[in-house]
Short mmCIF file of C-alpha atoms in Angstrom, two decimals:
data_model
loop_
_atom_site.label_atom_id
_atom_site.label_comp_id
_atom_site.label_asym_id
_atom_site.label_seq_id
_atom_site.Cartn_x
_atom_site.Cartn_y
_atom_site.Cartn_z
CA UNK U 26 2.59 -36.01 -0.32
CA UNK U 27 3.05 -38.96 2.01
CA UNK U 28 -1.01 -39.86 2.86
CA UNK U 29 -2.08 -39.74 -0.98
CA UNK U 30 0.82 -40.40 -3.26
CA UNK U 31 3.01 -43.24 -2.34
CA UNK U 32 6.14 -44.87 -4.46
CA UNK U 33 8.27 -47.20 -4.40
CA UNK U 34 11.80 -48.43 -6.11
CA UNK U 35 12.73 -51.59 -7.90
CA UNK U 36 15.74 -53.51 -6.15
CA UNK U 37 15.63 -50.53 -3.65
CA UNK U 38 18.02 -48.16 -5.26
CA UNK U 39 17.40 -45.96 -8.41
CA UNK U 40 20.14 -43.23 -9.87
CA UNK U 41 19.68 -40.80 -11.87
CA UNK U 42 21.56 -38.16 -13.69
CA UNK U 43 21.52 -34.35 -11.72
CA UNK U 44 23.74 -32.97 -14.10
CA UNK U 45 26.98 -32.89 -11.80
CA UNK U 46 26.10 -35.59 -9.35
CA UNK U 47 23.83 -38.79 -9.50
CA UNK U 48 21.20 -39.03 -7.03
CA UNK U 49 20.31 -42.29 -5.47
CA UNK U 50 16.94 -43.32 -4.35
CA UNK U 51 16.26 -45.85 -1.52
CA UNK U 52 13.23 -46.62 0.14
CA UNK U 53 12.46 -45.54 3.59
CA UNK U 54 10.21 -47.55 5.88
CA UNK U 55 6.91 -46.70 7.00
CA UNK U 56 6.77 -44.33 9.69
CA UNK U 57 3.36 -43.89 10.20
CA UNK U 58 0.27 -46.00 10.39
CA UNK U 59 -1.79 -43.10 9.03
CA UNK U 60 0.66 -41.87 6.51
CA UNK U 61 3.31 -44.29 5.43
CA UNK U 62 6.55 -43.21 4.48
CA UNK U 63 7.45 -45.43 1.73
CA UNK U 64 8.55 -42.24 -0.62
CA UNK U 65 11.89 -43.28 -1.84
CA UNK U 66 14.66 -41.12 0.65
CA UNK U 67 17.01 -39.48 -2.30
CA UNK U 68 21.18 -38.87 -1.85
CA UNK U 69 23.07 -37.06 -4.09
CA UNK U 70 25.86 -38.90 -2.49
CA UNK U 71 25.26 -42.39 -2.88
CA UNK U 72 27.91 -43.55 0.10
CA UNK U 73 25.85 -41.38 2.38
CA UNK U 74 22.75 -43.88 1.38
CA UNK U 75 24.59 -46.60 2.58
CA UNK U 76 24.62 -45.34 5.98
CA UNK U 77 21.94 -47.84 8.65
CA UNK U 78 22.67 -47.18 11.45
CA UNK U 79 24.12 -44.71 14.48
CA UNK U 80 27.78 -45.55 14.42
CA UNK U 81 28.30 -45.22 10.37
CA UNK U 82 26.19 -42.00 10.73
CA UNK U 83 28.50 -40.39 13.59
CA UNK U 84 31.48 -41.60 12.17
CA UNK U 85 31.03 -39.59 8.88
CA UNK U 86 30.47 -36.85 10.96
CA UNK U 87 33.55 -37.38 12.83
CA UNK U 88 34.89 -37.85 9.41
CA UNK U 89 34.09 -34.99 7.80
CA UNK U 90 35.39 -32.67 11.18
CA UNK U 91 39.22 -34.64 10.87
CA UNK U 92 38.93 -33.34 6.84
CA UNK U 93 38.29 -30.18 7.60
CA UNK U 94 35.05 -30.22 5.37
CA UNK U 95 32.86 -29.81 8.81
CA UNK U 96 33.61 -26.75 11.36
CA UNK U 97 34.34 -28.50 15.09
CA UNK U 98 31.90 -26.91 16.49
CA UNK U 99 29.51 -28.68 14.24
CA UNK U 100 30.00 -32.11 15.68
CA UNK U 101 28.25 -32.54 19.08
CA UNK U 102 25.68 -30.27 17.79
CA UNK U 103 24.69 -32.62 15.22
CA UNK U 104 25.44 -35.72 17.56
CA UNK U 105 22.70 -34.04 19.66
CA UNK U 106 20.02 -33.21 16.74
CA UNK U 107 20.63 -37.26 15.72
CA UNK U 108 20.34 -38.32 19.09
CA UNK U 109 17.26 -35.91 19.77
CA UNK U 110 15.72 -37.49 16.65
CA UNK U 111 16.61 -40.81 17.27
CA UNK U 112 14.64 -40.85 20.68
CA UNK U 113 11.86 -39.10 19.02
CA UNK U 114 11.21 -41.29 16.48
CA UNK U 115 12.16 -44.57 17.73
CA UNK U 116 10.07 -44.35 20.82
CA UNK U 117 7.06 -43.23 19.15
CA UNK U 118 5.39 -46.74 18.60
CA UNK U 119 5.07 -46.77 14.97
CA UNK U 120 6.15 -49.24 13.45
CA UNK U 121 9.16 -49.65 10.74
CA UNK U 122 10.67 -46.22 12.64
CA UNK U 123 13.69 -47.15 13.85
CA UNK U 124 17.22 -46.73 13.75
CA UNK U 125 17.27 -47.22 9.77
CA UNK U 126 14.86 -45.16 9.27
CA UNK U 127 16.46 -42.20 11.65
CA UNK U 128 19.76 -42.44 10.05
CA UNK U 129 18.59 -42.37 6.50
CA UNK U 130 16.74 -39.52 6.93
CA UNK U 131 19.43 -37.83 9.35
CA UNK U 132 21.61 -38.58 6.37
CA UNK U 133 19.54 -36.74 3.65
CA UNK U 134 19.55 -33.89 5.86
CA UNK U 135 23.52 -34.26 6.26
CA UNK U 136 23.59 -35.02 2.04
CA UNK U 137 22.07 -31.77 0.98
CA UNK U 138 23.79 -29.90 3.65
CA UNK U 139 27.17 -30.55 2.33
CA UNK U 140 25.83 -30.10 -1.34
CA UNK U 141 25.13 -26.84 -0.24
CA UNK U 142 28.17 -25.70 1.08
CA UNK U 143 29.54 -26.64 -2.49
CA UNK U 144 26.89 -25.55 -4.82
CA UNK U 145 24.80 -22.96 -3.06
CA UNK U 146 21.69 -22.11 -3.88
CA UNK U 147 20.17 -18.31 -4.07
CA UNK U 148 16.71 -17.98 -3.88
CA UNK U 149 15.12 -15.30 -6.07
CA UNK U 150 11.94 -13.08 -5.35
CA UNK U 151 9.49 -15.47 -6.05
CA UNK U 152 11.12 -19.14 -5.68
CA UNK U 153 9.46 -22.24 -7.15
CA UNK U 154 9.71 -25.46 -5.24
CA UNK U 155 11.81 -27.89 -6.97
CA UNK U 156 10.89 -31.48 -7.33
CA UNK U 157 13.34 -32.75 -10.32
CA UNK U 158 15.67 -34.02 -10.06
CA UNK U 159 15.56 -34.15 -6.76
CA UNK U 160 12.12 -33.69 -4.84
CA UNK U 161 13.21 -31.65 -2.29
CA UNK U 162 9.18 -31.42 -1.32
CA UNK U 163 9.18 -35.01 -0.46
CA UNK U 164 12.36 -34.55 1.65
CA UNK U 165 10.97 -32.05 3.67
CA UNK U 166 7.77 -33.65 4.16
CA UNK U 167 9.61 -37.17 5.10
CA UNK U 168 11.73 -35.61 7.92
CA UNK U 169 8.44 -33.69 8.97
CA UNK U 170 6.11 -36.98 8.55
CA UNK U 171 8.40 -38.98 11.34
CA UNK U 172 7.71 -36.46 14.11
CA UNK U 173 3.62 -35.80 13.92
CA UNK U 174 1.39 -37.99 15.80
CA UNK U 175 -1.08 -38.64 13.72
CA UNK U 176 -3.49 -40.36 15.99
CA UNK U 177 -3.48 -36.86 17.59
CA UNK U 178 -3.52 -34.47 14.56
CA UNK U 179 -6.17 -32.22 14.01
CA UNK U 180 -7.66 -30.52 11.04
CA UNK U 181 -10.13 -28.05 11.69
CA UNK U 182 -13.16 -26.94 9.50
CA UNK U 183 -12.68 -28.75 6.76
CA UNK U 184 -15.56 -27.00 5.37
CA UNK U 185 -13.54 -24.02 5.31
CA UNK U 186 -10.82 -25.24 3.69
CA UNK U 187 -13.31 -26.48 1.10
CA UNK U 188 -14.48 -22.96 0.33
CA UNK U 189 -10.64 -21.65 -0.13
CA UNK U 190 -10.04 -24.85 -2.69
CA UNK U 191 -13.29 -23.64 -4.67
CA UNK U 192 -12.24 -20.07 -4.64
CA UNK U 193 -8.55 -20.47 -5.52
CA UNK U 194 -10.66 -22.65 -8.79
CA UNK U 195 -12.35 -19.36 -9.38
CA UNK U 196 -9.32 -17.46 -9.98
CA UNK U 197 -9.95 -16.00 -6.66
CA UNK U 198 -6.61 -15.14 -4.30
CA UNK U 199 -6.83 -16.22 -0.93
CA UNK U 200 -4.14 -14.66 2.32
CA UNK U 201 -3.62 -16.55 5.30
CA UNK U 202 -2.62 -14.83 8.24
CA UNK U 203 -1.70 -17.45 10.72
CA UNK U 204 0.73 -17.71 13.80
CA UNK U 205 3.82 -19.22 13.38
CA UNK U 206 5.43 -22.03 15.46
CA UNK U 207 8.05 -24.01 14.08
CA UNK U 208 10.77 -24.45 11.49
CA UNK U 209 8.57 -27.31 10.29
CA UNK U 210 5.41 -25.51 10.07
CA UNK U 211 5.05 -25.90 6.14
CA UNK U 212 5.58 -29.33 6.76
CA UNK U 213 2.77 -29.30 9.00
CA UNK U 214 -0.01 -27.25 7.07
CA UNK U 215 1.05 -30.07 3.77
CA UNK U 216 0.63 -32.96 6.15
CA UNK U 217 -2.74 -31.61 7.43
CA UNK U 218 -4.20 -31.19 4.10
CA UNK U 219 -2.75 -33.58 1.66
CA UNK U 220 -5.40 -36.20 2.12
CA UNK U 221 -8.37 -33.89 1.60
CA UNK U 222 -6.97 -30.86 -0.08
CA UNK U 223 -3.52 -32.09 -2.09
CA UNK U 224 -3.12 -28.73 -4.33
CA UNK U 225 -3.70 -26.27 -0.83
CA UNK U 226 -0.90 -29.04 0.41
CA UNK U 227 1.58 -28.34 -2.20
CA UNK U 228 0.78 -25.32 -4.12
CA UNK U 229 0.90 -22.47 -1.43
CA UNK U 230 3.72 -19.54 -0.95
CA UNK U 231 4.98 -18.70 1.67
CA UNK U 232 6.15 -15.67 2.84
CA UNK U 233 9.67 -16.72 4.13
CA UNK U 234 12.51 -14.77 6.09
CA UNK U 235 16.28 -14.50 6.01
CA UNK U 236 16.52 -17.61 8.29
CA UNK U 237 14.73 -20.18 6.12
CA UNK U 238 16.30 -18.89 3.12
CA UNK U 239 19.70 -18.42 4.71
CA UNK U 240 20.40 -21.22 7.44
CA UNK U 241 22.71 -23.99 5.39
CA UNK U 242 20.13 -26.46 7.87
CA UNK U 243 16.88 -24.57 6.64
CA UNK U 244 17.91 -23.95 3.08
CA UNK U 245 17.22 -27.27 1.57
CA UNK U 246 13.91 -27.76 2.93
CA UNK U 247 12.75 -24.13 1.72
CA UNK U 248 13.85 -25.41 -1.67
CA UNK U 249 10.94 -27.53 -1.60
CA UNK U 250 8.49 -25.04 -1.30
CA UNK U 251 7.03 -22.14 -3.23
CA UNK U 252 8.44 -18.77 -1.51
CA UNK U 253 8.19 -15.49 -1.77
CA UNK U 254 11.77 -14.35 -0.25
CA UNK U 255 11.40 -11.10 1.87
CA UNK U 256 14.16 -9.55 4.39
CA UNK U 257 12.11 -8.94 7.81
CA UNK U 258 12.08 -5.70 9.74
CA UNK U 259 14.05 -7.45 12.67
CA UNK U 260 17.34 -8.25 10.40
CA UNK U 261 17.17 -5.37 7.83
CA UNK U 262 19.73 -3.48 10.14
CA UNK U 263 21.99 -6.28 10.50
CA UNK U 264 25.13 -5.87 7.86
CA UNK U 265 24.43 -2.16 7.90
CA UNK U 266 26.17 -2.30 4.08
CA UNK U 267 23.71 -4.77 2.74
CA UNK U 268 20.63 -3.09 4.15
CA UNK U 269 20.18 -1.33 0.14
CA UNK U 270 20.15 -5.01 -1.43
CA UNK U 271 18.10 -6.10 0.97
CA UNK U 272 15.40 -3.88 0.60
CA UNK U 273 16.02 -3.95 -3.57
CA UNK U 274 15.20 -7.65 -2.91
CA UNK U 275 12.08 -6.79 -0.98
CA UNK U 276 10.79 -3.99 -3.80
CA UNK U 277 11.34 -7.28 -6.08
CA UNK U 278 9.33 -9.37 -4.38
CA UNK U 279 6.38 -6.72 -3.89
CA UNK U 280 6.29 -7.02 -7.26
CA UNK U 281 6.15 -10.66 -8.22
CA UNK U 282 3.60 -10.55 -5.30
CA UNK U 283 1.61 -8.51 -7.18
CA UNK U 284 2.14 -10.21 -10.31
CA UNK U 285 1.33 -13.58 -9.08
CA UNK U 286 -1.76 -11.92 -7.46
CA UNK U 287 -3.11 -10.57 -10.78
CA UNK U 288 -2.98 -13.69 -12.26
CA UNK U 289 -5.09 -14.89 -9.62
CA UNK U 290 -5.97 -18.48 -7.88
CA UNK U 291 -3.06 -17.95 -5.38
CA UNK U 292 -3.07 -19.21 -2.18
CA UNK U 293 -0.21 -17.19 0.02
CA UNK U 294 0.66 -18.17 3.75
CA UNK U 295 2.02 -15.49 6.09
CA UNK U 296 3.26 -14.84 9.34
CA UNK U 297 2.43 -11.19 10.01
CA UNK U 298 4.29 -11.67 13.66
CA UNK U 299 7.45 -11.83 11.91
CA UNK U 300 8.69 -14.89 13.31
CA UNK U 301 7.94 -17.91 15.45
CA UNK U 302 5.44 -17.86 18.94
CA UNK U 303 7.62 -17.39 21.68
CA UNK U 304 6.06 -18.84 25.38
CA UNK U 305 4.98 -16.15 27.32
CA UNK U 306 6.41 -15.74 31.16
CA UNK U 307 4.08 -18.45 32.38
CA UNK U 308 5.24 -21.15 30.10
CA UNK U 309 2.16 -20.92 27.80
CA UNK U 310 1.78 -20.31 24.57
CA UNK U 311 0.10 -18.08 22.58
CA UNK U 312 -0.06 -16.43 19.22
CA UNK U 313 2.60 -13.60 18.82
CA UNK U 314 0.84 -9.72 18.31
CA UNK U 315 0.71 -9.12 14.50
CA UNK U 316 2.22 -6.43 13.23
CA UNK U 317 -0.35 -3.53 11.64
CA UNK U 318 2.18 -2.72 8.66
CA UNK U 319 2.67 -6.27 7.85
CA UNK U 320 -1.33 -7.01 7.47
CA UNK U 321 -1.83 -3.68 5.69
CA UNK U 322 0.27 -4.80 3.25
CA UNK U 323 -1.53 -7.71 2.52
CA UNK U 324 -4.77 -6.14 2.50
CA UNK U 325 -3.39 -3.06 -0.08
CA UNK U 326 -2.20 -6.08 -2.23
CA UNK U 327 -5.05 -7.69 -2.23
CA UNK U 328 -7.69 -5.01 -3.13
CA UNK U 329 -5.34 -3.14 -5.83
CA UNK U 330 -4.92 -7.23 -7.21
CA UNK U 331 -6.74 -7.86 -10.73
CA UNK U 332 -8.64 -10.72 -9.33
CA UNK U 333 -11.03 -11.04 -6.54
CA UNK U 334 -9.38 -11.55 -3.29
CA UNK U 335 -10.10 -12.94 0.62
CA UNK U 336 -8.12 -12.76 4.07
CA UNK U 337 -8.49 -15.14 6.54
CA UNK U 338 -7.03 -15.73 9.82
CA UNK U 339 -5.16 -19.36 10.44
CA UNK U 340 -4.32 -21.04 13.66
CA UNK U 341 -1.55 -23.36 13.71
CA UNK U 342 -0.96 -25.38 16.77
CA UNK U 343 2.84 -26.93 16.01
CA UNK U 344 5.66 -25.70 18.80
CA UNK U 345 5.98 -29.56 20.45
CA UNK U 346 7.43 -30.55 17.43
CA UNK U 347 10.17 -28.52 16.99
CA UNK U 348 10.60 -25.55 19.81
CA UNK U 349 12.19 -22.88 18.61
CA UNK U 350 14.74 -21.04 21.29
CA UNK U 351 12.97 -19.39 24.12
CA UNK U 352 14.56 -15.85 22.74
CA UNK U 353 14.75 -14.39 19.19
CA UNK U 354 18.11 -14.73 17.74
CA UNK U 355 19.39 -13.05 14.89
CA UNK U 356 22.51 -15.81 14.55
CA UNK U 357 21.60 -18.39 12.23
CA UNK U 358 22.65 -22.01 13.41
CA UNK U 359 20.37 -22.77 16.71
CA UNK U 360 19.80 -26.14 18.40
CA UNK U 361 18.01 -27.75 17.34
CA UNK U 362 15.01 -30.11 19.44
CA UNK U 363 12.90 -32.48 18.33
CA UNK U 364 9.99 -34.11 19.43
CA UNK U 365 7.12 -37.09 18.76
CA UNK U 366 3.94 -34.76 18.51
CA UNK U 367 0.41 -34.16 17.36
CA UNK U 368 0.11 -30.54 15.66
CA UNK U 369 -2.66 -29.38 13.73
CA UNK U 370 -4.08 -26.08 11.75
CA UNK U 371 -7.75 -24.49 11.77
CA UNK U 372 -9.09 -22.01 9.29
CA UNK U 373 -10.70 -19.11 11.03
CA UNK U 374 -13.60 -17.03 8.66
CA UNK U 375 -13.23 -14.44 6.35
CA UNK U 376 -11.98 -10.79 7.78
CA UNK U 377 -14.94 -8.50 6.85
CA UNK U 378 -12.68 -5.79 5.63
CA UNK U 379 -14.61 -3.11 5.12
CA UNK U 380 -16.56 -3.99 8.17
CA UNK U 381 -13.65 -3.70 10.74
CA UNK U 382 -12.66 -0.86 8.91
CA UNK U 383 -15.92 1.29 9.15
CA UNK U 384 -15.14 2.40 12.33
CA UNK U 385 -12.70 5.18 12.05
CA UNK U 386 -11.16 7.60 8.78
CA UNK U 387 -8.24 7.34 10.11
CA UNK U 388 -5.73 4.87 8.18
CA UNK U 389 -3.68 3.61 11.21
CA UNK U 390 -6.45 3.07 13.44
CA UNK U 391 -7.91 1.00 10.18
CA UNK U 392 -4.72 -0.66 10.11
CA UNK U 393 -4.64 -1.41 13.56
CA UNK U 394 -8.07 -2.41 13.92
CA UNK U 395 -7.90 -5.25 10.71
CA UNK U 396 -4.43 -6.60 12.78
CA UNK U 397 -6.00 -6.80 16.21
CA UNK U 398 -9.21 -8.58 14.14
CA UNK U 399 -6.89 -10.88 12.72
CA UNK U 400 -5.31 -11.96 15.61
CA UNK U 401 -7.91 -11.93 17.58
CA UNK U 402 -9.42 -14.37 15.70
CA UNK U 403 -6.16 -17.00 15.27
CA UNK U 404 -6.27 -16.31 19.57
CA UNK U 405 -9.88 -17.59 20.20
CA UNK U 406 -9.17 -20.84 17.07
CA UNK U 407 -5.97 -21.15 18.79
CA UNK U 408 -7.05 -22.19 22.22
CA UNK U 409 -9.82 -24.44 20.54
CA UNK U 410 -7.11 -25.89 18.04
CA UNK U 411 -4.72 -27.05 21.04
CA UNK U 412 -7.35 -28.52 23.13
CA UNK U 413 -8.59 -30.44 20.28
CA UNK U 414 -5.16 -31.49 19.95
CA UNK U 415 -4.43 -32.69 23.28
CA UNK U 416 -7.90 -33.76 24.48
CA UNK U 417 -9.05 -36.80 22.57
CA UNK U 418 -12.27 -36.19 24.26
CA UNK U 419 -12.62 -33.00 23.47
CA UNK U 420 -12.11 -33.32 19.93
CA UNK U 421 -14.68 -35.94 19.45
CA UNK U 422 -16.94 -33.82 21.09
CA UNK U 423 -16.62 -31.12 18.20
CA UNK U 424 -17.54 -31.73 15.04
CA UNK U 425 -15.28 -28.78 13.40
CA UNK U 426 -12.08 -30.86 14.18
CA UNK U 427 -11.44 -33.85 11.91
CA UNK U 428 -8.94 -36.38 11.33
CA UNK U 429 -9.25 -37.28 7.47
CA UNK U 430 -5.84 -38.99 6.94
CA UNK U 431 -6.87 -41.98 9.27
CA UNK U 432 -9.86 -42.32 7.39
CA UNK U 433 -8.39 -43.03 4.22
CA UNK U 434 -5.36 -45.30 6.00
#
């Protein structure tokens, strides 16, 4: 966590052992007035931690294409994610983020990318974030940290949030159904709530795709979180020959779901739209439809779980940040664009399951019913969540829409 838990390193550099390489810490400068950055930036490659500045960062890369350890094709697509960053960054105003800063943590991102295409890692059914030796949860949350705008970050009802911290005390499970923006959207929701709500922040599971568990760029942020891995609908068809592991992997899953729910005091994030809000033909946008099957099966988990259990709907306003391509694409390696931004998330109430569902017998009108609730619901908070977002005025004016990190700057 960057607002509540801050370190720093002797002499600026500390290694040690990872087994097969050494990893190097050196501390990064503060980023953000509300949130300071000074969590130590770790390489597993200590001559990448050397790198300052532009021209030693491009240079490796230019390096590493010549060796043959980079493909071609790889080069002016990273020149334009570091140069994308850079401007991001640089010209937001805060101080001590500048061109160190932006190579460092472009270099982290390069360091565990190359450690990955050497020692990959497979994520199993139920994947626990990893924090030693190497806090890949503070690496995530660094590169995250230097792109929200904290002056205009929004949390809303805090109250709520207090309620789902008491509950997941009580053993109790609690789902989140919530659009889904950005790459960096578990980056966001830990941001949001680390200063107020520091286990929500770090202890949730997602409910992650082939892309964040796949992408050699998204791989070694997922390592930082807790995931439950899951092949999606839209890419089960893909390799037609793997489409029998694939869904062995998801039968896994269902049941360390399951498991994990029984034991209770689980807090689980998903996306039931299966992916990341796409603008609609006017430019806007808005929360993607949520699929019936995928809600169902949260609900079903839920109610046949051991413990008590609660959905609620979750707004997540993040897609400034990090815009994801204007199409789906099943190719893994997009462009990737990066921007200074606020972003914010707001907890909607409780679904009244049995209420939504007292309408009708019939199971898929239930089931379609308790989605269109759901998202009906992330809609209305949506539209509230943005303005609050982009309207200082607004914001102020509504007392459901806090800002707790600047408070305890």
């Amino acid at each position: 966590m960057l607002q509540t838990q801050q370190r720093t390193v002797a002499n600026g550099r500390r290694p040690f052992s990872t087994g097969r390489r050494a990893v190097v810490l050196k501390v990064a400068a503060p980023v953000a007035a509300s949130a300071p950055t000074t969590v130590p930036v770790q390489f597993h490659q200590e001559k990448l931690g050397a790198l300052v500045n532009e021209q030693q960062f491009k240079a490796v890369i230019k390096g590493l294409v010549a060796s043959g350890k980079m493909p071609a094709y790889l080069e002016p697509a990273w020149e334009y994610f570091y140069d994308n960053y850079k401007k991001a960054v640089v010209n937001s105003g805060v101080p001590g983020a500048d061109e160190k800063l932006v190579t460092q943590v472009q270099a982290s991102i390069l360091d565990n990318v190359l450690l990955q295409a050497v020692q990959p890692y497979t994520f199993p059914s139920f994947h626990t974030r990893i924090t030693e030796p190497y806090n890949y949860y503070d690496f995530g949350q660094r590169y995250v940290g230097t792109l929200i705008d904290f002056q205009n970050s929004v949390l809303g009802h805090r109250e709520r949030w207090d309620r789902v911290q008491e509950l997941i005390e009580q053993k109790h499970n609690v789902v989140l159904l919530a659009n889904h923006q950005t790459e960096a959207d578990p980056g966001v929701f830990a941001h949001m709530l680390a200063s107020t709500h520091p286990k929500l922040a770090t202890d949730v599971i997602y409910v992650a795709g082939d892309r964040v568990v796949t992408d050699p760029m998204c791989k070694p942020f997922s390592m930082g979180r807790n995931l439950f891995c899951v092949h999606s609908k839209k890419h089960m068809d893909d390799v037609p020959e793997l489409k029998a592991a694939k869904m062995e992997t998801n039968r896994k899953t269902l049941i360390s779901m399951q498991r994990k729910l029984n034991e209770g005091g689980v807090l689980i994030w998903i996306a039931p739209s299966g992916g990341r809000d796409r603008p609609g033909a006017d430019g806007k946008w808005t929360p993607d439809t949520f699929d019936p099957a995928a809600v169902e099966l949260m609900r079903n988990l839920v109610q046949r779980a051991k413990q008590p259990g609660h959905i609620m709907p979750m707004s997540m306003y993040s897609f400034p940040l990090m815009p994801p391509p204007k199409t789906v694409d099943k190719s893994i390696g997009e462009r990737r664009l990066t921007n200074f931004t606020g972003v914010g998330i707001s907890l909607c109430e409780e679904l009244d399951v049995a209420s939504i569902n007292s309408g009708s017998e019939d199971k898929e009108v239930q089931q379609r019913a308790l989605a269109v609730a759901a998202h009906t619901a992330v809609t209305e908070s949506y539209k509230q969540l943005e303005q609050a977002v982009q309207d200082p005025a607004f914001r102020a004016s509504r007392s459901e829409f806090s800002q707790p990190w600047l408070q305890v700057a």
